[in-house]
Amino acid sequence: MLVLVVIGVVASKNSAPKVQKVCGGCRRTMLPVWTKCLFCGWAPVARLEFILGPMANQTLNLTDEVTTIGSVAGNTVVLADPAVSRKHAGIRKVESNYELADLGSTNGVYVNGQKVPKKTLEAGDIIRVGNTEAVFKRE
């Protein structure tokens, strides 16, 4: 006797396909709520890709809890630019998000052309500090 078993997934026309999150380390499927892989410990890294200014064509991975941008030594990113304050801006990792904040600069911080005191960054946001622009990217 031959028994045929068919297993499939049925989705309605109106349901959206489920997006799976895959670990960049071990390539296993991760739950959407995980901020890091529970199998191998890998966590996605956000980065700034500089597109304008003295750091153009360079990339900075945001691996620290806080990344500071300013014109003096001691900042994570040092920009020799008269339009940049000594401690101009900071990017802080908050759970699985990244928050940009103006640290009391003279000329302000801009995201997508809008002056902001603080903003939770989204992939593709263009950050401008002085004459430097960078694109915020996530894995």
CSV table of C-alpha atoms in Angstrom, one decimal, residues 31-109:
chain,number,residue,atom,x,y,z
A,31,LEU,CA,12.6,35.6,15.9
A,32,PRO,CA,11.8,39.3,15.0
A,33,VAL,CA,11.9,40.4,18.6
A,34,TRP,CA,15.5,39.1,19.2
A,35,THR,CA,18.1,41.8,19.3
A,36,LYS,CA,20.9,39.2,19.0
A,37,CYS,CA,21.1,35.6,18.0
A,38,LEU,CA,20.4,33.3,20.9
A,39,PHE,CA,22.3,30.5,19.1
A,40,CYS,CA,25.7,32.2,18.5
A,41,GLY,CA,25.4,35.7,20.0
A,42,TRP,CA,25.7,37.6,16.7
A,43,ALA,CA,24.1,41.0,16.8
A,44,PRO,CA,23.4,43.3,13.8
A,45,VAL,CA,25.7,46.4,13.6
A,46,ALA,CA,24.5,49.8,12.5
A,47,ARG,CA,27.0,52.0,10.7
A,48,LEU,CA,27.5,55.5,9.3
A,49,GLU,CA,28.6,55.8,5.7
A,50,PHE,CA,30.1,59.2,5.2
A,51,ILE,CA,29.2,60.8,1.9
A,52,LEU,CA,30.3,64.4,2.3
A,53,GLY,CA,33.1,66.1,4.2
A,54,PRO,CA,36.6,65.1,5.4
A,55,MET,CA,35.5,61.5,6.0
A,56,ALA,CA,33.8,61.0,2.7
A,57,ASN,CA,33.9,57.3,1.4
A,58,GLN,CA,34.7,56.0,4.9
A,59,THR,CA,32.4,53.8,7.1
A,60,LEU,CA,32.1,53.7,10.9
A,61,ASN,CA,30.5,50.7,12.6
A,62,LEU,CA,28.5,51.8,15.6
A,63,THR,CA,29.7,49.2,18.0
A,64,ASP,CA,30.0,51.3,21.2
A,65,GLU,CA,27.0,52.1,23.4
A,66,VAL,CA,27.7,55.8,22.7
A,67,THR,CA,29.4,57.3,19.7
A,68,THR,CA,30.3,61.0,19.9
A,69,ILE,CA,31.0,63.5,17.1
A,70,GLY,CA,32.9,66.7,17.7
A,71,SER,CA,35.9,68.8,16.8
A,72,VAL,CA,38.3,67.8,19.6
A,73,ALA,CA,40.2,64.7,20.6
A,74,GLY,CA,38.3,62.3,22.8
A,75,ASN,CA,35.3,62.1,20.5
A,76,THR,CA,34.7,58.9,18.5
A,77,VAL,CA,34.5,60.9,15.3
A,78,VAL,CA,36.8,64.0,15.2
A,79,LEU,CA,35.9,66.5,12.5
A,80,ALA,CA,38.3,69.3,11.8
A,81,ASP,CA,35.6,71.7,10.7
A,82,PRO,CA,34.9,75.2,12.1
A,83,ALA,CA,31.2,74.5,11.9
A,84,VAL,CA,31.5,71.6,14.3
A,85,SER,CA,31.4,72.2,18.1
A,86,ARG,CA,33.8,70.5,20.5
A,87,LYS,CA,31.1,68.0,21.5
A,88,HIS,CA,28.6,68.4,18.8
A,89,ALA,CA,26.4,65.2,18.7
A,90,GLY,CA,26.0,61.7,20.1
A,91,ILE,CA,24.5,58.5,18.9
A,92,ARG,CA,23.4,56.2,21.6
A,93,LYS,CA,22.2,52.6,21.3
A,94,VAL,CA,18.9,52.2,23.0
A,95,GLU,CA,17.8,48.5,23.0
A,96,SER,CA,17.7,47.7,19.3
A,97,ASN,CA,17.5,51.3,18.1
A,98,TYR,CA,20.0,54.2,17.7
A,99,GLU,CA,19.2,57.7,19.0
A,100,LEU,CA,20.9,60.8,17.7
A,101,ALA,CA,21.1,63.8,20.0
A,102,ASP,CA,22.5,67.3,19.6
A,103,LEU,CA,24.8,67.8,22.6
A,104,GLY,CA,24.3,71.6,22.7
A,105,SER,CA,26.1,72.5,19.5
A,106,THR,CA,26.2,76.0,18.1
A,107,ASN,CA,25.0,75.0,14.6
A,108,GLY,CA,22.7,72.1,15.3
A,109,VAL,CA,22.3,68.6,13.9
